[in-house]
Coordinates of C-alpha atoms and ligand atoms in Angstrom, one line a residue:
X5 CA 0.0 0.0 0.0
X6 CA 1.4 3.7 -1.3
X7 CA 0.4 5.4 1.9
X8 CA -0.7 4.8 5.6
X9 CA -2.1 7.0 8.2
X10 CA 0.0 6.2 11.4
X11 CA -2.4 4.8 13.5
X12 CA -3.0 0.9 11.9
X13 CA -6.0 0.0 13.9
X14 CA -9.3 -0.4 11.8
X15 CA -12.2 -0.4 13.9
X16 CA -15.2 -2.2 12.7
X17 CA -18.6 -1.0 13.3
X18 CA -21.2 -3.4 13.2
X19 CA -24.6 -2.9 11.6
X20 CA -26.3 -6.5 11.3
X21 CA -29.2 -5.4 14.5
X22 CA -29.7 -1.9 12.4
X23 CA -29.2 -2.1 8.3
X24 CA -28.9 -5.6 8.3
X25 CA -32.4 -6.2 10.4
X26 CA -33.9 -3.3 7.6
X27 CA -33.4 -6.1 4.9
X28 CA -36.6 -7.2 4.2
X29 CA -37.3 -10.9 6.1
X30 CA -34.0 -10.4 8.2
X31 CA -36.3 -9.2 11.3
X32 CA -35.7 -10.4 14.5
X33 CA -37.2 -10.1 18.3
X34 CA -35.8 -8.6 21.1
X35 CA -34.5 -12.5 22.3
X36 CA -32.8 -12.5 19.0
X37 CA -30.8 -9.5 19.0
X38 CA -29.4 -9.9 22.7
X39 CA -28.3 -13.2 21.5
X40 CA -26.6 -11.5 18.3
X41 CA -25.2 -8.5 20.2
X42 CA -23.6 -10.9 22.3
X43 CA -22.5 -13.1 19.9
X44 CA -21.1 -9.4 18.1
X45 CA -19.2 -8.4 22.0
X46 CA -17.3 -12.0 21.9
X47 CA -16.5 -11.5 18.5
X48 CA -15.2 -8.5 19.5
X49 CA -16.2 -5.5 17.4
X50 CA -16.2 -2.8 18.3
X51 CA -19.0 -0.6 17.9
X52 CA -22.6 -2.3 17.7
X53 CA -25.2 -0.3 16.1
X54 CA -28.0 -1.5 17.9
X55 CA -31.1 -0.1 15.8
X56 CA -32.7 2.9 15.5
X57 CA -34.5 3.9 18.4
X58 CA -37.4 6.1 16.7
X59 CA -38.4 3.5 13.9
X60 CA -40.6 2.0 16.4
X61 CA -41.4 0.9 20.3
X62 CA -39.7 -2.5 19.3
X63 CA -37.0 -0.5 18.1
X64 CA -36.4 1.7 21.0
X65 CA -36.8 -1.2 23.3
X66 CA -34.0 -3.7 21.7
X67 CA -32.0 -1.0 21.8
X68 CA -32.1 0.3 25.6
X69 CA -32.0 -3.8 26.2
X70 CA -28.9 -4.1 24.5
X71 CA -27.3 -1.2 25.8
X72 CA -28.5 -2.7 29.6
X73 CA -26.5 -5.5 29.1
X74 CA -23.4 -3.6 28.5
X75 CA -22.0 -6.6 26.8
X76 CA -18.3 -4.0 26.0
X77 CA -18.5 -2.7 22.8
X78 CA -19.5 1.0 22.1
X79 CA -23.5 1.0 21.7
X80 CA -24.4 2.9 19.0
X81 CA -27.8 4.4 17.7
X82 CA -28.9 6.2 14.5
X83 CA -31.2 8.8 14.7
X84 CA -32.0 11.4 11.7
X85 CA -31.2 15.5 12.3
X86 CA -34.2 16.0 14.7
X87 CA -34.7 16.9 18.4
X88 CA -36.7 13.9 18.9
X89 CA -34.8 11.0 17.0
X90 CA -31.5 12.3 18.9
X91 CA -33.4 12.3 22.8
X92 CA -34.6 8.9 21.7
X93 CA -31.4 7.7 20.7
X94 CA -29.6 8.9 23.8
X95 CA -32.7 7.3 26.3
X96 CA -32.1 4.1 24.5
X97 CA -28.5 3.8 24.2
X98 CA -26.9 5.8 27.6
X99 CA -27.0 2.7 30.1
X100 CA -24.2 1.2 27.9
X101 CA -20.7 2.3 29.7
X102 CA -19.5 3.7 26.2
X103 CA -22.2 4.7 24.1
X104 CA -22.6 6.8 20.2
X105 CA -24.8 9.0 19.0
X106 CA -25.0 8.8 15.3
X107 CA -27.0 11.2 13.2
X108 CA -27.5 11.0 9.1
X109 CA -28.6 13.6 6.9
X110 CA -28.9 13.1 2.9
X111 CA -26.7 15.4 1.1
X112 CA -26.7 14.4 -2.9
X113 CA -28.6 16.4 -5.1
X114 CA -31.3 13.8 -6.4
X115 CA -31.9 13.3 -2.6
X116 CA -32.0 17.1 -1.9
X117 CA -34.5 17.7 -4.7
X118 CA -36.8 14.8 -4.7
X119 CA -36.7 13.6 -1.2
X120 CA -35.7 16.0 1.1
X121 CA -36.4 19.6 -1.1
X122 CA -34.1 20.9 0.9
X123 CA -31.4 23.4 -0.2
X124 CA -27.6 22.8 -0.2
X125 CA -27.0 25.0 3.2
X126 CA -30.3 24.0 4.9
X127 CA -28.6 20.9 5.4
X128 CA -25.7 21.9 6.9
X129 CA -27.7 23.6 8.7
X130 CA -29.7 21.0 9.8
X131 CA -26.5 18.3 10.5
X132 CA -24.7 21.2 12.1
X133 CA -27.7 22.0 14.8
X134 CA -28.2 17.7 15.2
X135 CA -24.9 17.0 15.3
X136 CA -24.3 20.3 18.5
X137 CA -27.3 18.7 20.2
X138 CA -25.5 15.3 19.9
X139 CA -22.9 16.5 21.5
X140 CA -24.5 18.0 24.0
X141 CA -25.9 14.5 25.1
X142 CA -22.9 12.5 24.6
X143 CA -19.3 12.6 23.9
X144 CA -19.0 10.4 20.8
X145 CA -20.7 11.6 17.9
X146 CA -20.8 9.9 14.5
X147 CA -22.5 11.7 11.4
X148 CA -23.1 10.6 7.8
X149 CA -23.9 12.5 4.8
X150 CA -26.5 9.8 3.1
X151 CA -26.0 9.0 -0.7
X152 CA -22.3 11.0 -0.2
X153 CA -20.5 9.2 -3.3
X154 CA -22.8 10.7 -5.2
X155 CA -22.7 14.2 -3.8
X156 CA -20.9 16.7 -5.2
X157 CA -17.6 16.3 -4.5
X158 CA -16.4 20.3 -2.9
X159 CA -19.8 19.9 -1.2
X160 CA -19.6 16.9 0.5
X161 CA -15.7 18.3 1.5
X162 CA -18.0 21.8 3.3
X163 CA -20.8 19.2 4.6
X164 CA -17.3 17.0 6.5
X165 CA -15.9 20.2 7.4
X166 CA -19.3 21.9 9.4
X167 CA -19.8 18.7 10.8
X168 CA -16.1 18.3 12.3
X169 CA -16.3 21.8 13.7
X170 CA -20.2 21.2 14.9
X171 CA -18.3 18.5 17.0
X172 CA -18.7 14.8 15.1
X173 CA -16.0 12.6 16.2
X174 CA -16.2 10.2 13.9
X175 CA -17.2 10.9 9.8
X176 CA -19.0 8.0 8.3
X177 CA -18.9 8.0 3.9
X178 CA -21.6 5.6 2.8
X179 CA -22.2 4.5 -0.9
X180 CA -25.5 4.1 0.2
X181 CA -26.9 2.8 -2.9
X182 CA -23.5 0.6 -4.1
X183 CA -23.4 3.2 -6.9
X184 CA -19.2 3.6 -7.3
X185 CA -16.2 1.8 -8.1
X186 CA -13.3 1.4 -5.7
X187 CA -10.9 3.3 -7.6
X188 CA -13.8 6.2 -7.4
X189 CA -14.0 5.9 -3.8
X190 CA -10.5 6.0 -3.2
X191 CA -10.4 9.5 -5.5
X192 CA -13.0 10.8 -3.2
X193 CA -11.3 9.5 0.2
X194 CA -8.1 11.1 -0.7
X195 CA -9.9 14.3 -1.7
X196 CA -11.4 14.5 1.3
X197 CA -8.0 14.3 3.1
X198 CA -6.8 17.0 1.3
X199 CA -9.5 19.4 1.7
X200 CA -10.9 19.0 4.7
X201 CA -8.8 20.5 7.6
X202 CA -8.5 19.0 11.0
X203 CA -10.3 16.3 8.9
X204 CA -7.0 13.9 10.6
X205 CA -8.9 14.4 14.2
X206 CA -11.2 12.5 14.0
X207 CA -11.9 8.8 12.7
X208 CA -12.8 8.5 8.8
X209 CA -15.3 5.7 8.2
X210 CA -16.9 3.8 5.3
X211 CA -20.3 2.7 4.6
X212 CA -20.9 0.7 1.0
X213 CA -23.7 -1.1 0.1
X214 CA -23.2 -4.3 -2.6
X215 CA -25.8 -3.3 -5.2
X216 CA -22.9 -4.0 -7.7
X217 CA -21.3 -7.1 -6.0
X218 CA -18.2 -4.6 -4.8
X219 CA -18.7 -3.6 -1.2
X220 CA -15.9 -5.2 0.4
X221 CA -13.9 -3.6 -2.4
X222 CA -15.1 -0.6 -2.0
X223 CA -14.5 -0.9 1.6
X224 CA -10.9 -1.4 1.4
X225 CA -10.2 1.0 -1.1
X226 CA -11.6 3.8 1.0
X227 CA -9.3 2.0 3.8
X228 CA -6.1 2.1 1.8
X229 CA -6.8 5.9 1.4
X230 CA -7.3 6.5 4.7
X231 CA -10.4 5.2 6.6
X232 CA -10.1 3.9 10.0
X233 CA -13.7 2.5 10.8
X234 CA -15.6 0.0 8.8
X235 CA -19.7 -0.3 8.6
X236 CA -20.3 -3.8 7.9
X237 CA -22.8 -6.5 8.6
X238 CA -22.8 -10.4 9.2
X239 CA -22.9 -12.7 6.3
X240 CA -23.6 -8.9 4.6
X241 CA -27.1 -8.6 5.3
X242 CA -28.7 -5.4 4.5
X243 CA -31.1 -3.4 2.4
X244 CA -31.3 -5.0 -1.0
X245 CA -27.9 -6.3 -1.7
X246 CA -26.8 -5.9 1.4
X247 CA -24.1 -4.3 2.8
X248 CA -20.3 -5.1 3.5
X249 CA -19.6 -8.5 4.7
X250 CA -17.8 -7.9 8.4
X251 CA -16.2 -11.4 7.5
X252 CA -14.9 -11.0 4.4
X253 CA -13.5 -7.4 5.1
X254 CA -12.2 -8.9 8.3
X255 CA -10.4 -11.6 6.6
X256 CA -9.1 -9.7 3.7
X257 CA -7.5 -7.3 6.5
X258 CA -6.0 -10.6 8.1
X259 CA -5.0 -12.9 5.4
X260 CA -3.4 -9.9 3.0
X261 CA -1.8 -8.3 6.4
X262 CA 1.9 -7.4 4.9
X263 CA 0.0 -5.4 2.1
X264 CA -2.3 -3.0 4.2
X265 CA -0.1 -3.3 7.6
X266 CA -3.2 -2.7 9.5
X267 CA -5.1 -4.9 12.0
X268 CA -8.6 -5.3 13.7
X269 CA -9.7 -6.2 16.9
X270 CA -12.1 -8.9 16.1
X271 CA -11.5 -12.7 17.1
X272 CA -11.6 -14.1 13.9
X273 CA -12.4 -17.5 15.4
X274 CA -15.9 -16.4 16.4
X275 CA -16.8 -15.6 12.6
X276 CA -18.3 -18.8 11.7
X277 CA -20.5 -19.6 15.0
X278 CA -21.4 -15.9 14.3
X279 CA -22.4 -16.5 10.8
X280 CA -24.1 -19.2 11.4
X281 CA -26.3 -18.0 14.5
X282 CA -27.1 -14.9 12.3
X283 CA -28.1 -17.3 9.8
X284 CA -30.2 -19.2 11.4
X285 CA -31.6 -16.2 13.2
X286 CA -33.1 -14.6 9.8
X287 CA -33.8 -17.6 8.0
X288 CA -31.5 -16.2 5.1
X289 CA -29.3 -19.1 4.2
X290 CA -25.6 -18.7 2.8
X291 CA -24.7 -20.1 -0.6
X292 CA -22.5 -22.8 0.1
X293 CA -19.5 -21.1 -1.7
X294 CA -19.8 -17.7 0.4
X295 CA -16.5 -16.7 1.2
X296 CA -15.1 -17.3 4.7
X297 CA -18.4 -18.9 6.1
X298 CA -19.9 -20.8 3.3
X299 CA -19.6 -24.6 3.3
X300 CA -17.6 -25.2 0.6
X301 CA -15.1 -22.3 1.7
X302 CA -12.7 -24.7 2.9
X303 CA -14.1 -27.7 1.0
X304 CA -11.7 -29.4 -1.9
X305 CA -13.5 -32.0 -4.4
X306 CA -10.7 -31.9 -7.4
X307 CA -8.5 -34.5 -7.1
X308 CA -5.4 -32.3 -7.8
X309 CA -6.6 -29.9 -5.2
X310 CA -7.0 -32.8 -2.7
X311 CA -3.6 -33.8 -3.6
X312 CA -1.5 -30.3 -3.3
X313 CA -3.6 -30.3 0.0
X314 CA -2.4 -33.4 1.7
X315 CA 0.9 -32.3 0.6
X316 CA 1.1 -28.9 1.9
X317 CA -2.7 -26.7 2.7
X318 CA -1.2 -24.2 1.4
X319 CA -1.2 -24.9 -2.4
X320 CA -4.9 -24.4 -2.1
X321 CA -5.5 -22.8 1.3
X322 CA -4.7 -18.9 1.8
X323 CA -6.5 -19.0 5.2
X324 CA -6.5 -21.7 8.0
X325 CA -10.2 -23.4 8.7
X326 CA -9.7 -22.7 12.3
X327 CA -9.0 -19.0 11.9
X328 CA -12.0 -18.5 11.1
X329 CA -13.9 -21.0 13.6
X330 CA -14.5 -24.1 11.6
X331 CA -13.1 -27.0 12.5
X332 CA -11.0 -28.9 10.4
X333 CA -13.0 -32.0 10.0
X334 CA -16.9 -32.2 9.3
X335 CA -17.4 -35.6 10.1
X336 CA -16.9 -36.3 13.9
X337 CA -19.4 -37.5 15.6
X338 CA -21.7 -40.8 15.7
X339 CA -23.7 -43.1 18.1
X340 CA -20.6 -44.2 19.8
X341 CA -19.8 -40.9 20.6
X342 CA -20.3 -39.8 24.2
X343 CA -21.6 -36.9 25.9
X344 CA -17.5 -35.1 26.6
X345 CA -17.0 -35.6 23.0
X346 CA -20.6 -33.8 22.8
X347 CA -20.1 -31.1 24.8
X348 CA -16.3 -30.7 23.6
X349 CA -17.7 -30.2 19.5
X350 CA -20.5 -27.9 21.0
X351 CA -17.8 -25.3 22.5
X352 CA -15.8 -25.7 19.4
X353 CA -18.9 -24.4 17.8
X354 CA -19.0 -21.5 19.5
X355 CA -22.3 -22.3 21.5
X356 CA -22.4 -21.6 25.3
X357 CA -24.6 -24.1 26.5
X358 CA -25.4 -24.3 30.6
X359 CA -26.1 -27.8 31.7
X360 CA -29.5 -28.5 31.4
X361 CA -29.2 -27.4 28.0
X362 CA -26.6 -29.4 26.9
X363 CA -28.1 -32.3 28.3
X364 CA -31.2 -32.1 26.5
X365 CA -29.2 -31.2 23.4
X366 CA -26.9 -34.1 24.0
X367 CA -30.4 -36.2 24.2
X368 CA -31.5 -35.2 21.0
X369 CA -27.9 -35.6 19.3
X370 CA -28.4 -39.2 20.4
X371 CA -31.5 -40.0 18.8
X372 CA -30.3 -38.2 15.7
X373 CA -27.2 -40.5 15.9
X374 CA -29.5 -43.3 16.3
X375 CA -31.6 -42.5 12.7
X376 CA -27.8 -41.2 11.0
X377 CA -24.5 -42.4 10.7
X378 CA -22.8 -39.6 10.7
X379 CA -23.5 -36.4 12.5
X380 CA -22.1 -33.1 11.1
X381 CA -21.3 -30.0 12.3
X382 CA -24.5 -28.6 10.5
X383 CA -26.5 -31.2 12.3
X384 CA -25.0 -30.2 15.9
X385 CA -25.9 -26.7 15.0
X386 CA -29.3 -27.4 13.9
X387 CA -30.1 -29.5 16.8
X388 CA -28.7 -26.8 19.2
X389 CA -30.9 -23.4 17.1
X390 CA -34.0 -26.5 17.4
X391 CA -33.6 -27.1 21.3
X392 CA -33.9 -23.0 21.9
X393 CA -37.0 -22.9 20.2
X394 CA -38.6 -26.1 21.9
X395 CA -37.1 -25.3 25.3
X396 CA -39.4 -22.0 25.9
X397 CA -42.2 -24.2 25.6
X398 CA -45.7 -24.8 26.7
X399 CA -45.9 -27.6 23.8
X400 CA -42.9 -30.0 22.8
X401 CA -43.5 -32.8 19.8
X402 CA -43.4 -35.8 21.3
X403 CA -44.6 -37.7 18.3
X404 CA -46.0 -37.3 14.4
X405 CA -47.6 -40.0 12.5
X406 CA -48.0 -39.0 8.8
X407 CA -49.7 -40.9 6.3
X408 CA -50.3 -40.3 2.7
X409 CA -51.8 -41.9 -0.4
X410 CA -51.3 -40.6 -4.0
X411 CA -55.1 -39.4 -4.9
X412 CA -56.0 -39.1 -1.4
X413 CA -55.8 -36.3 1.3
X414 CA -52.8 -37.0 4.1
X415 CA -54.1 -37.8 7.6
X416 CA -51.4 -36.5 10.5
X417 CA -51.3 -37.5 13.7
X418 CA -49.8 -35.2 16.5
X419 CA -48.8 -35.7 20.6
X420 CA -47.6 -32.8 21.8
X421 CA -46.4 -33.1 25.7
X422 CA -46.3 -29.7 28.3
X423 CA -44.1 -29.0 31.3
X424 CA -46.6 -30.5 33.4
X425 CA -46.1 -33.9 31.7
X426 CA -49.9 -33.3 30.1
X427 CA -50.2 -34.8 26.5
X428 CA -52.5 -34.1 24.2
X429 CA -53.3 -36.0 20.6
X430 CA -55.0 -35.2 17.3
X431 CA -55.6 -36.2 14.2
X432 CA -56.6 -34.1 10.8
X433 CA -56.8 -34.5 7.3
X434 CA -54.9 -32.2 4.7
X435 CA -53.8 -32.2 1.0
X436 CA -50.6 -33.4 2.0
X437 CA -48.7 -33.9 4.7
X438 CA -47.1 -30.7 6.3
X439 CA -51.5 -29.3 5.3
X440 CA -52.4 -32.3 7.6
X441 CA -49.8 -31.7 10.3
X442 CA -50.5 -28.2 10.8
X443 CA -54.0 -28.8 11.3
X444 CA -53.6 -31.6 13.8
X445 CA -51.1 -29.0 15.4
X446 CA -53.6 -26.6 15.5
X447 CA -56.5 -28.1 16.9
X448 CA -54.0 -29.5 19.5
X449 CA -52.6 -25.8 20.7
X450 CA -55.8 -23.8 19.4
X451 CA -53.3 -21.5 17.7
X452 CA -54.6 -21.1 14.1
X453 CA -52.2 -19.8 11.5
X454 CA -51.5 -19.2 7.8
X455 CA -48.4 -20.9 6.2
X456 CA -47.3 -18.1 3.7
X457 CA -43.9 -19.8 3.1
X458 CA -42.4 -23.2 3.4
X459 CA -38.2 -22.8 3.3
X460 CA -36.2 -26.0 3.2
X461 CA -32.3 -26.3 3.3
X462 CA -30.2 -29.1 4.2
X463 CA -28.1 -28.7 7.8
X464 CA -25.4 -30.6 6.5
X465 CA -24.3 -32.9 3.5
X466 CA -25.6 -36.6 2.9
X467 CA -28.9 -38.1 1.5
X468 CA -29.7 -38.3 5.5
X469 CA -28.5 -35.0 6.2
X470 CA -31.4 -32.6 8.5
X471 CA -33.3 -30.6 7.1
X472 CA -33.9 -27.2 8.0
X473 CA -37.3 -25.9 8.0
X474 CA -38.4 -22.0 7.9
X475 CA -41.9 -21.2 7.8
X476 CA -43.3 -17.5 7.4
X477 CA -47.2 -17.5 8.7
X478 CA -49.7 -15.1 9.8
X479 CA -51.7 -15.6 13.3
X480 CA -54.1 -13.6 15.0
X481 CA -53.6 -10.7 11.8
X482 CA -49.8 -10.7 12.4
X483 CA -46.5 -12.3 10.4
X484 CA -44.1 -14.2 12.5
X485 CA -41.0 -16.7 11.5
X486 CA -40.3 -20.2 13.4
X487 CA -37.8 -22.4 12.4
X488 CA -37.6 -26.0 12.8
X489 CA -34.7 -29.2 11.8
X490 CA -35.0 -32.8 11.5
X491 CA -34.1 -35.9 9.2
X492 CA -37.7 -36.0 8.4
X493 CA -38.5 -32.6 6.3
X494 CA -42.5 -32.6 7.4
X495 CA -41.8 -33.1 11.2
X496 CA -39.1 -30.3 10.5
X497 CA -42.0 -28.4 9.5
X498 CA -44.7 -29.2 12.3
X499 CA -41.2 -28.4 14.7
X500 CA -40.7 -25.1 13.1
X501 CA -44.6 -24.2 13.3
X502 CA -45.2 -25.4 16.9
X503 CA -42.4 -23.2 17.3
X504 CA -44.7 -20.2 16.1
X505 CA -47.2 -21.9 18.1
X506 CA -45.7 -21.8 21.9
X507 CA -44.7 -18.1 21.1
X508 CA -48.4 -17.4 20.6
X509 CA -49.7 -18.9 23.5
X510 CA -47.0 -17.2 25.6
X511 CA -47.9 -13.9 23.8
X512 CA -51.5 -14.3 24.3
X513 CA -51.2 -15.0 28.0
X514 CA -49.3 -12.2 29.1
X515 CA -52.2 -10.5 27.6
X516 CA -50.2 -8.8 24.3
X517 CA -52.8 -7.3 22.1
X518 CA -52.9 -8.8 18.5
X519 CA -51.9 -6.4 15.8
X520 CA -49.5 -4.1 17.6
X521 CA -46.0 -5.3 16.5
X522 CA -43.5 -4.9 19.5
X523 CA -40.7 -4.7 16.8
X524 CA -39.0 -2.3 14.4
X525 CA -41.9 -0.7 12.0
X526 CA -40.7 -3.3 9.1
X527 CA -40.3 -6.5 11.6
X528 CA -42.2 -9.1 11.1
X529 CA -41.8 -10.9 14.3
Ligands
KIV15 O1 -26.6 3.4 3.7 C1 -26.6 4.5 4.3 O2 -26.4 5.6 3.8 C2 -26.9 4.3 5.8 C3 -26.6 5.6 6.6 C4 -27.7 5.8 7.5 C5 -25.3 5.4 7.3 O3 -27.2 3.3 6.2
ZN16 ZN1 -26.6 1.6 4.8

């Protein structure tokens, strides 16, 4: 790299519980994002944006919860330039020990004419007064001039300069609709060092979006000219596209070290377990050859391949499996394995299981291992995401019987078992079998629902292999998102909708009103 600034330490700023939850289908409840932001604090970013506190209730509440929990990392949360986005921002996110303010404020022309009609120094103005309020409130300001690669370059340069003298510590660039190129981006980085005074006091940061498959590129280029904070997401979730990968950029910074001489903080170990609980969280599955995380990332079918591997890894390996948290081998476990082995593969995972849960998960591992030879990481993973969901309870599947005849509607039938050992059977007709299983599930919880969407993907590789199950359904007038695994893809399904099931009962007695969403305006759950 031609040029460094001298400090070498990139922080990254993650956005998966903010832009990536915006991505339509990646909502999550409050549950979900505690267990993500703490997933994101042992990963060890360093700044979580958390959500944006005047979206919604939900909002505002995930965000004060997270910031309770003062899991380390700065908690950050995004407010627009107005009195009342900023206060909310600062109620939700000030329990955190270290906590951001960060304000936006579109400054390109097509958003200043069609969606703001706002002139060019009514919004310095307007980031000027947010960004002095902001301050104000809280030491560590961060403000972002929306769509700025496609601002006008010596404006954007007056926009970073008021908002450095208003007070903003840290100066975020997004590409906020993947519009330019990294050689672009670096033009407009390194213009912005030069014109900008003082511009060196505080921290430069990058925002891209990957509506033309480059953010991670575009990320590092503005890096090599200078950035020292990067806006990423897990498994690059976000509006449309998405937005930079945190894994790739994270491993790019790693693996090509000697070229940008620069470091983050982050335990690259944690990345897959990350991944993978983020995956499994949204229901938005990773193409198997996604870089880093995907399951062919360290996977080698070609026989020459296999054969430069077992004579050195690196003919074909530029990064190490366990650097990024997978283990070396996928096939480990069987029926002969025992519960230390169990446990030992589960903390390799990443999962922090107490007791009782890995008990019950090691129960289930053995009767998987009972129906399957080999048990894969996948599987362990799916087991584990399967036993949260069943553990909250009132109903558990304790049996499905399914018939069906070709011409004829499927008969189901369901026992489903509560914690006070109380079982209750039923039987129902359908036009198939998941049809049939849902409506003995139903008449056996009284929860009716809509299946909108049926998602199937394997949990690991193998004609026996689990399946995971993601349905999206609609009870009492709302949309919610349960997931279920097993080898057997319909009681996957009726897993996966009981799911649903126990969280409307639970809903409906603590006396939640239908139709008022306790998440973010776009949640669905
Ligand atoms: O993409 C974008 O411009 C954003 C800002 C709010 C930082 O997400
Ligand atoms: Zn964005």
């Amino acid at each position: 790299m031609s040029e460094t600034r001298a400090e070498n330490r990139i922080r990254i700023f993650d956005t998966t519980l903010r832009d990536g939850e915006q991505a339509p289908g990646c909502s999550m409840t409050i549950g979900e994002k505690l267990r993500v932001a703490k997933a994101l604090s042992e990963l060890k970013v360093d700044i979580i944006e958390a959500g944006f506190p005047a979206a919604s209730p939900g909002d505002f509440e995930s965000v004060k919860a997270i910031a309770e929990r003062n899991y380390g990392p700065i908690i950050c949360g995004l407010a627009r330039c107005n009195p009342a986005d900023i206060e909310k921002v600062h109620a939700a996110v000030k329990s955190a020990d270290r906590h951001r303010i960060h304000v936006f404020v579109a400054t390109s022309a097509i958003h200043r004419e069609h969606k703001l009609k706002m002139a060019k120094e009514e919004i310095i103005k307007s980031a000027v007064g947010a960004i002095r309020m902001a301050r104000e409130l809280c030491d560590d300001v961060e403000f972002s001039p929306e769509d700025a690669s496609r601002t006008e370059l010596s404006y954007l340069a007056e926009v970073v300069s008021a908002a450095i003298e208003a007070g903003a510590t840290t100066v975020n660039i997004p590409d906020t609709v993947g519009y330019t190129v990294p050689a672009e981006f670096d033009r407009l980085f390194r213009y912005l060092r030069e014109h900008v005074a003082r511009i060196d006091d505080i921290v430069l940061s990058v925002h891209c979006h990957d509506d033309l498959g480059m953010a991670v590129a575009k990320c590092l280029a503005a890096v090599g000219a200078g950035a020292r904070q990067v806006e990423c997401t897990i498994n690059g979730i976000g509006e449309r596209a998405g937005n930079c990968s945190l894994e790739e950029v994270v491993m790019a910074i790693k693996t090509r070290e000697e070229f940008f001489g620069l470091d983050t903080g982050v335990d690259s170990t944690k990345l897959y377990p990350t991944s993978r609980l983020v995956s499994n969280i949204t229901g938005m599955h990773l193409p198997r050859n996604k870089a880093i995380v995907g399951e062919n990332a360290f996977a080698h079918e070609a026989g020459i391949h296999q054969h430069g591997m077992l004579q050195h890894a690196s003919t074909y390996e530029i990064m190490r499996p366990e650097d990024v948290g997978l283990s070396k081998s996928s096939l480990v476990l069987g029926k002969h394995s025992g519960r230390h082995a169990f446990r030992d593969r589960v903390i390799e995972l990443g999962f922090d299981l107490d007791e009782f849960e890995t008990n019950r998960a090691f129960q289930e591992f053995k009767k998987l291992a009972d129906k399957k030879k080999d048990v894969y990481d996948g599987d362990i993973e799916a087991i584990i995401m399967n036993a949260g969901g069943a553990s909250s309870g009132p109903w558990t599947l304790q049996s499905l019987e399914v018939q069906t005849h070709t011409d004829q509607p499927a008969t189901a039938t369901v026992t489903l078992i509560n914690q006070d050992s109380e079982l209750v059977c039923e039987s129902a007709l359908g036009d198939g079998p998941i049809a049939a299983a849902v409506q003995a599930l139903e008449q056996a919880t009284g929860v009716d629902m809509i299946l909108k969407n049926f998602e199937l993907h394997s949990a690991s590789i193998g004609e026996d292999a689990q399946g995971e199950v993601t349905v999206s359904v609609e009870v009492d007038g709302m949309s919610f998102r349960g997931r279920g695994a097993s080898v057997d893809i319909v009681e996957a399904g009726c897993r996966a909708c009981l799911e649903v099931m126990n969280r409307t009962l639970r809903r409906r007695a603590r006396g939640d009103t239908p139709g008022i969403n306790t998440q973010s305006a776009h949640a669905t759950i």
